[in-house]
């Protein structure tokens, strides 16, 4: 199987591209009531942030939850804030949490989000959009990995793709939320294999899972034949021998799985990374926005945060404020194009 066709809608790692200028993101009017810790003082300056609330728009156990808890823990352990409690608000690829953030009255609220939510907003036709919120910073990137059970008949990524093309719904692939980055990768692999965009939804038997070990249970139980997720979620099971990794989605091999080939190594021109960042409620003041950006920038400079990245196998992709704003605008546009290319939205 030879895949040489370049696709203009291919997702690539935007962090390597210098984005000139800041795209303007419209901030929805969202009143901030009360006088929460760190709110604006009488002189118009934002007081120092002493406490933040962290939202993980997913159930416990997955990547967003892990990131939110690492964020809150490091903020408090380093003394940057006095408290940073984490609340889980799961559902619909993060869009339930996004809707909750839209009504949040405490400006010192950080919600973890990322590429999965960008896709979820589109496929769920969410009334609340990321553009309505306040971008604070991009934090991490993580390659995806395609895995099969250790005793699977599929010895290569080509074997798996050929089987899906031939058998369609007979080969089930589990991944995160419908329309998220895992689903996008599965769709791109099929379109690169020659499946027409309109046929992808009927050909691909994609089984969404809520993370936190559910995918591993499905894979080891034989209810699905393959899985796609961040390297961090599957690396332990690959190293233990329960799962076999077929390929990773980054341009270079993943540090956690250095012996696993990239998708490009396998002759398929697809590169995808799962990025994560934090946003705040829409409508907060410029001073409140700046204070949050400064806080997260301070966090990024801590040795403890570098240790968190290394422990979890996350790539540092820090991008604060206006730079993240511009990246996010571009990523939303690219995701819309890609979802159309693989037939997941019209």
Short mmCIF file of C-alpha atoms in Angstrom, two decimals:
data_model
loop_
_atom_site.label_atom_id
_atom_site.label_comp_id
_atom_site.label_asym_id
_atom_site.label_seq_id
_atom_site.Cartn_x
_atom_site.Cartn_y
_atom_site.Cartn_z
CA UNK A 1 0.00 0.00 0.00
CA UNK A 2 1.58 3.25 -1.10
CA UNK A 3 0.38 6.59 0.21
CA UNK A 4 2.10 9.50 -1.44
CA UNK A 5 -0.76 11.96 -1.84
CA UNK A 6 -0.30 15.21 0.08
CA UNK A 7 -3.50 16.51 1.64
CA UNK A 8 -3.89 20.22 2.09
CA UNK A 9 -6.11 19.59 5.10
CA UNK A 10 -3.55 17.45 6.87
CA UNK A 11 -3.26 18.42 10.53
CA UNK A 12 0.30 19.37 11.42
CA UNK A 13 1.93 20.59 14.58
CA UNK A 14 1.30 24.31 14.58
CA UNK A 15 3.67 24.99 17.45
CA UNK A 16 6.55 24.75 14.98
CA UNK A 17 5.02 27.42 12.78
CA UNK A 18 5.66 31.06 13.66
CA UNK A 19 2.25 32.70 13.69
CA UNK A 20 2.59 36.42 13.06
CA UNK A 21 0.11 38.71 14.71
CA UNK A 22 -2.71 37.94 17.09
CA UNK A 23 -6.06 36.88 15.74
CA UNK A 24 -8.96 38.64 17.31
CA UNK A 25 -11.24 36.39 19.32
CA UNK A 26 -14.62 37.79 20.18
CA UNK A 27 -15.31 37.56 23.86
CA UNK A 28 -18.92 37.04 24.76
CA UNK A 29 -20.40 39.32 27.35
CA UNK A 30 -20.31 37.43 30.61
CA UNK A 31 -20.83 39.47 33.75
CA UNK A 32 -18.65 38.76 36.74
CA UNK A 33 -20.52 39.05 39.98
CA UNK A 34 -19.32 39.29 43.58
CA UNK A 35 -15.76 40.00 44.64
CA UNK A 36 -13.84 36.73 44.29
CA UNK A 37 -10.26 36.41 45.46
CA UNK A 38 -7.94 38.23 43.09
CA UNK A 39 -10.69 40.38 41.59
CA UNK A 40 -10.25 43.93 40.35
CA UNK A 41 -9.41 46.52 42.98
CA UNK A 42 -10.59 50.12 43.29
CA UNK A 43 -7.63 51.41 41.30
CA UNK A 44 -8.54 49.27 38.30
CA UNK A 45 -5.58 46.93 38.77
CA UNK A 46 -6.18 43.22 39.30
CA UNK A 47 -5.11 42.14 42.78
CA UNK A 48 -2.66 39.26 43.09
CA UNK A 49 -4.36 35.92 42.55
CA UNK A 50 -4.42 33.94 45.77
CA UNK A 51 -6.79 31.12 44.74
CA UNK A 52 -7.97 29.61 41.48
CA UNK A 53 -10.64 27.11 40.54
CA UNK A 54 -9.68 24.45 37.99
CA UNK A 55 -12.23 22.68 35.81
CA UNK A 56 -11.61 19.35 34.10
CA UNK A 57 -14.40 19.07 31.49
CA UNK A 58 -14.27 15.27 31.65
CA UNK A 59 -14.72 12.37 34.05
CA UNK A 60 -11.84 11.44 36.39
CA UNK A 61 -8.98 9.42 34.93
CA UNK A 62 -8.46 10.80 31.44
CA UNK A 63 -5.96 13.26 30.00
CA UNK A 64 -7.89 16.43 30.84
CA UNK A 65 -8.41 15.24 34.42
CA UNK A 66 -4.71 14.34 34.74
CA UNK A 67 -3.70 17.75 33.40
CA UNK A 68 -6.14 19.62 35.65
CA UNK A 69 -4.95 17.81 38.76
CA UNK A 70 -1.30 18.27 37.87
CA UNK A 71 -1.98 21.97 37.28
CA UNK A 72 -3.79 22.45 40.59
CA UNK A 73 -1.27 20.41 42.56
CA UNK A 74 1.75 22.23 41.14
CA UNK A 75 0.20 25.66 41.64
CA UNK A 76 -0.33 24.91 45.33
CA UNK A 77 2.86 22.89 45.94
CA UNK A 78 4.98 25.76 44.60
CA UNK A 79 3.06 28.33 46.67
CA UNK A 80 1.88 30.28 43.63
CA UNK A 81 -1.67 30.10 45.02
CA UNK A 82 -3.15 29.05 48.32
CA UNK A 83 -5.72 26.68 46.84
CA UNK A 84 -6.62 25.29 43.41
CA UNK A 85 -9.48 22.82 43.76
CA UNK A 86 -10.39 20.71 40.70
CA UNK A 87 -13.98 20.10 39.61
CA UNK A 88 -14.95 17.47 37.03
CA UNK A 89 -17.74 18.48 34.65
CA UNK A 90 -17.79 15.72 32.03
CA UNK A 91 -19.81 15.09 28.91
CA UNK A 92 -20.04 15.64 25.15
CA UNK A 93 -16.33 16.08 24.38
CA UNK A 94 -15.96 18.79 26.99
CA UNK A 95 -18.83 20.93 25.76
CA UNK A 96 -20.84 20.41 28.97
CA UNK A 97 -17.92 21.89 30.89
CA UNK A 98 -17.60 24.65 28.31
CA UNK A 99 -21.25 25.61 28.82
CA UNK A 100 -20.64 25.70 32.57
CA UNK A 101 -17.61 27.97 32.11
CA UNK A 102 -19.80 30.37 30.14
CA UNK A 103 -21.85 31.04 33.29
CA UNK A 104 -18.90 31.12 35.72
CA UNK A 105 -18.77 34.31 37.79
CA UNK A 106 -15.31 33.85 39.32
CA UNK A 107 -12.76 35.27 36.85
CA UNK A 108 -10.00 33.20 38.48
CA UNK A 109 -11.22 29.99 36.89
CA UNK A 110 -9.06 27.91 34.56
CA UNK A 111 -10.58 25.17 32.42
CA UNK A 112 -8.33 22.58 30.82
CA UNK A 113 -9.21 21.99 27.17
CA UNK A 114 -7.55 21.12 23.89
CA UNK A 115 -7.83 19.65 20.44
CA UNK A 116 -10.52 17.16 21.51
CA UNK A 117 -12.80 20.02 22.58
CA UNK A 118 -12.17 21.92 19.33
CA UNK A 119 -13.54 18.92 17.42
CA UNK A 120 -16.28 18.26 19.94
CA UNK A 121 -17.71 21.75 19.63
CA UNK A 122 -18.17 21.15 15.89
CA UNK A 123 -19.56 17.60 15.98
CA UNK A 124 -21.87 18.37 18.91
CA UNK A 125 -23.01 21.64 17.29
CA UNK A 126 -22.36 23.28 20.66
CA UNK A 127 -24.14 26.60 21.20
CA UNK A 128 -21.31 27.65 23.51
CA UNK A 129 -18.08 28.03 21.58
CA UNK A 130 -14.43 28.27 22.59
CA UNK A 131 -14.27 31.65 20.84
CA UNK A 132 -16.67 32.94 23.51
CA UNK A 133 -14.07 32.29 26.24
CA UNK A 134 -10.72 33.89 27.15
CA UNK A 135 -7.63 32.01 25.92
CA UNK A 136 -4.91 31.92 28.60
CA UNK A 137 -2.18 29.50 27.48
CA UNK A 138 -1.36 26.38 25.54
CA UNK A 139 0.49 23.97 27.84
CA UNK A 140 1.34 20.61 26.31
CA UNK A 141 1.34 18.39 23.26
CA UNK A 142 1.21 14.61 23.17
CA UNK A 143 1.50 12.17 20.29
CA UNK A 144 -1.31 9.68 19.74
CA UNK A 145 -0.61 5.97 19.52
CA UNK A 146 -2.54 3.28 17.65
CA UNK A 147 -2.61 0.01 19.57
CA UNK A 148 -3.99 -3.51 19.29
CA UNK A 149 -4.13 -6.36 21.85
CA UNK A 150 -0.82 -8.23 22.10
CA UNK A 151 -2.28 -11.31 20.37
CA UNK A 152 -3.91 -9.34 17.53
CA UNK A 153 -3.65 -10.67 13.98
CA UNK A 154 -2.75 -7.14 12.82
CA UNK A 155 1.03 -6.92 12.77
CA UNK A 156 1.30 -3.47 11.21
CA UNK A 157 -0.70 -0.27 10.75
CA UNK A 158 -1.14 -1.27 7.11
CA UNK A 159 -2.71 -4.58 8.20
CA UNK A 160 -5.21 -2.73 10.41
CA UNK A 161 -6.16 -0.14 7.79
CA UNK A 162 -6.55 -2.81 5.09
CA UNK A 163 -8.85 -4.77 7.41
CA UNK A 164 -11.03 -1.72 8.15
CA UNK A 165 -11.28 -0.90 4.43
CA UNK A 166 -12.18 -4.52 3.63
CA UNK A 167 -14.46 -5.34 6.57
CA UNK A 168 -15.84 -1.94 7.54
CA UNK A 169 -17.98 -2.19 10.67
CA UNK A 170 -16.48 -5.61 11.44
CA UNK A 171 -13.36 -3.94 12.86
CA UNK A 172 -14.08 -1.72 15.86
CA UNK A 173 -11.70 1.05 16.92
CA UNK A 174 -12.04 2.74 20.29
CA UNK A 175 -10.92 6.27 21.05
CA UNK A 176 -11.99 9.37 22.93
CA UNK A 177 -14.98 11.59 22.23
CA UNK A 178 -16.72 11.46 18.85
CA UNK A 179 -15.22 14.15 16.66
CA UNK A 180 -12.15 14.48 18.88
CA UNK A 181 -8.55 14.10 17.83
CA UNK A 182 -8.56 10.27 18.12
CA UNK A 183 -11.60 10.08 15.83
CA UNK A 184 -10.03 12.58 13.44
CA UNK A 185 -6.86 10.47 13.20
CA UNK A 186 -8.86 7.33 12.43
CA UNK A 187 -10.74 9.18 9.69
CA UNK A 188 -7.57 10.63 8.18
CA UNK A 189 -5.97 7.18 8.01
CA UNK A 190 -8.96 5.94 5.98
CA UNK A 191 -9.08 8.91 3.61
CA UNK A 192 -5.34 8.52 3.01
CA UNK A 193 -6.07 4.87 2.18
CA UNK A 194 -8.48 6.00 -0.54
CA UNK A 195 -11.84 5.88 1.26
CA UNK A 196 -14.09 8.71 0.08
CA UNK A 197 -14.98 11.25 2.79
CA UNK A 198 -18.69 10.52 2.44
CA UNK A 199 -18.00 6.82 3.08
CA UNK A 200 -15.86 7.25 6.21
CA UNK A 201 -18.73 7.35 8.75
CA UNK A 202 -20.24 4.15 7.33
CA UNK A 203 -16.86 2.39 7.02
CA UNK A 204 -15.37 3.30 10.39
CA UNK A 205 -16.80 1.53 13.43
CA UNK A 206 -15.60 4.09 15.98
CA UNK A 207 -16.49 3.38 19.60
CA UNK A 208 -16.08 6.47 21.79
CA UNK A 209 -14.93 5.91 25.37
CA UNK A 210 -14.73 8.16 28.40
CA UNK A 211 -11.09 7.42 29.19
CA UNK A 212 -9.85 6.38 32.61
CA UNK A 213 -9.10 2.79 31.62
CA UNK A 214 -12.29 2.08 29.69
CA UNK A 215 -10.38 1.70 26.41
CA UNK A 216 -8.00 -0.84 27.94
CA UNK A 217 -10.94 -2.88 29.24
CA UNK A 218 -12.50 -2.91 25.77
CA UNK A 219 -9.24 -3.91 24.10
CA UNK A 220 -8.33 -6.69 26.53
CA UNK A 221 -11.93 -7.90 26.58
CA UNK A 222 -12.04 -8.23 22.80
CA UNK A 223 -15.01 -5.91 22.29
CA UNK A 224 -12.85 -3.70 20.03
CA UNK A 225 -9.95 -4.64 17.77
CA UNK A 226 -7.84 -1.46 18.04
CA UNK A 227 -7.50 1.72 20.07
CA UNK A 228 -6.26 5.28 19.61
CA UNK A 229 -5.27 7.57 22.47
CA UNK A 230 -2.48 9.72 23.83
CA UNK A 231 0.79 7.89 24.33
CA UNK A 232 0.53 8.48 28.08
CA UNK A 233 -2.71 6.52 28.35
CA UNK A 234 -1.42 3.36 26.65
CA UNK A 235 2.37 3.37 27.14
CA UNK A 236 2.31 1.39 30.40
CA UNK A 237 0.17 -1.36 28.84
CA UNK A 238 2.42 -1.45 25.77
CA UNK A 239 5.57 -1.73 27.88
CA UNK A 240 3.96 -4.46 30.03
CA UNK A 241 3.12 -6.47 26.92
CA UNK A 242 -0.68 -6.34 27.22
CA UNK A 243 -0.97 -4.14 24.12
CA UNK A 244 1.11 -3.81 20.97
CA UNK A 245 1.72 -0.36 19.48
CA UNK A 246 1.50 -0.10 15.70
CA UNK A 247 2.46 3.56 15.22
CA UNK A 248 2.63 6.98 16.85
CA UNK A 249 1.24 10.14 15.25
CA UNK A 250 4.12 12.58 15.80
CA UNK A 251 6.83 13.52 13.31
CA UNK A 252 9.48 11.95 15.54
CA UNK A 253 9.28 8.78 17.69
CA UNK A 254 7.66 9.29 21.09
CA UNK A 255 10.02 9.44 24.06
CA UNK A 256 7.86 7.02 26.04
CA UNK A 257 7.74 4.50 23.15
CA UNK A 258 11.00 5.09 21.24
CA UNK A 259 10.88 1.79 19.31
CA UNK A 260 7.42 2.38 17.83
CA UNK A 261 7.43 3.73 14.24
CA UNK A 262 5.68 6.93 13.28
CA UNK A 263 2.72 6.89 10.91
CA UNK A 264 4.97 8.60 8.37
CA UNK A 265 7.54 5.80 8.82
CA UNK A 266 4.73 3.47 7.76
CA UNK A 267 4.32 5.40 4.51
CA UNK A 268 1.22 7.40 5.40
CA UNK A 269 1.39 11.19 5.26
CA UNK A 270 -0.45 12.05 8.46
CA UNK A 271 0.92 13.90 11.50
CA UNK A 272 -1.32 14.76 14.45
CA UNK A 273 -0.67 15.86 18.02
CA UNK A 274 -3.09 16.18 20.91
CA UNK A 275 -2.52 19.60 22.50
CA UNK A 276 -3.93 20.86 25.78
CA UNK A 277 -4.27 24.34 27.23
CA UNK A 278 -6.32 26.46 29.60
CA UNK A 279 -9.02 29.05 29.04
CA UNK A 280 -10.92 31.35 31.39
CA UNK A 281 -14.50 32.66 31.34
CA UNK A 282 -15.41 35.13 28.62
CA UNK A 283 -15.89 38.76 29.48
CA UNK A 284 -13.24 39.03 32.19
CA UNK A 285 -11.30 42.29 32.30
CA UNK A 286 -7.94 42.83 30.61
CA UNK A 287 -6.34 43.05 34.07
CA UNK A 288 -7.89 39.74 35.16
CA UNK A 289 -6.78 38.10 31.92
CA UNK A 290 -3.23 39.40 32.33
CA UNK A 291 -3.08 38.16 35.93
CA UNK A 292 -4.07 34.63 34.86
CA UNK A 293 -1.58 34.63 31.98
CA UNK A 294 1.15 35.79 34.38
CA UNK A 295 0.21 33.07 36.88
CA UNK A 296 0.34 30.27 34.31
CA UNK A 297 3.59 31.68 32.91
CA UNK A 298 5.07 31.53 36.42
CA UNK A 299 3.87 27.94 36.71
CA UNK A 300 5.56 27.06 33.43
CA UNK A 301 8.88 28.33 34.79
CA UNK A 302 8.79 26.04 37.82
CA UNK A 303 11.04 22.96 38.05
CA UNK A 304 8.07 21.10 39.51
CA UNK A 305 6.11 21.66 36.28
CA UNK A 306 9.04 20.39 34.19
CA UNK A 307 8.97 17.24 36.33
CA UNK A 308 5.23 16.86 35.71
CA UNK A 309 5.82 17.02 31.95
CA UNK A 310 8.60 14.43 32.10
CA UNK A 311 6.67 12.06 34.36
CA UNK A 312 3.60 12.09 32.10
CA UNK A 313 5.46 12.05 28.79
CA UNK A 314 3.94 15.38 27.80
CA UNK A 315 5.81 17.67 25.41
CA UNK A 316 6.22 21.26 26.58
CA UNK A 317 4.28 23.42 24.11
CA UNK A 318 3.87 26.58 26.17
CA UNK A 319 2.23 29.44 24.30
CA UNK A 320 0.69 32.26 26.37
CA UNK A 321 -1.87 34.97 25.74
CA UNK A 322 -2.13 36.49 22.27
CA UNK A 323 0.07 33.80 20.73
CA UNK A 324 -2.28 31.08 22.01
CA UNK A 325 -5.24 33.16 20.87
CA UNK A 326 -3.87 33.15 17.30
CA UNK A 327 -3.02 29.44 17.42
CA UNK A 328 -6.51 28.60 18.67
CA UNK A 329 -8.22 30.56 15.90
CA UNK A 330 -6.14 28.73 13.28
CA UNK A 331 -6.69 25.33 14.91
CA UNK A 332 -10.48 25.77 14.94
CA UNK A 333 -10.44 26.58 11.21
CA UNK A 334 -8.19 23.62 10.41
CA UNK A 335 -10.32 21.25 12.50
CA UNK A 336 -13.50 22.34 10.71
CA UNK A 337 -11.82 21.68 7.35
CA UNK A 338 -10.54 18.27 8.47
CA UNK A 339 -13.88 17.16 9.90
CA UNK A 340 -15.46 17.98 6.54
CA UNK A 341 -12.68 16.13 4.71
CA UNK A 342 -13.38 12.92 6.64
CA UNK A 343 -17.16 13.29 6.46
CA UNK A 344 -17.91 13.96 10.13
CA UNK A 345 -19.55 17.34 9.59
CA UNK A 346 -21.16 18.87 6.50
#
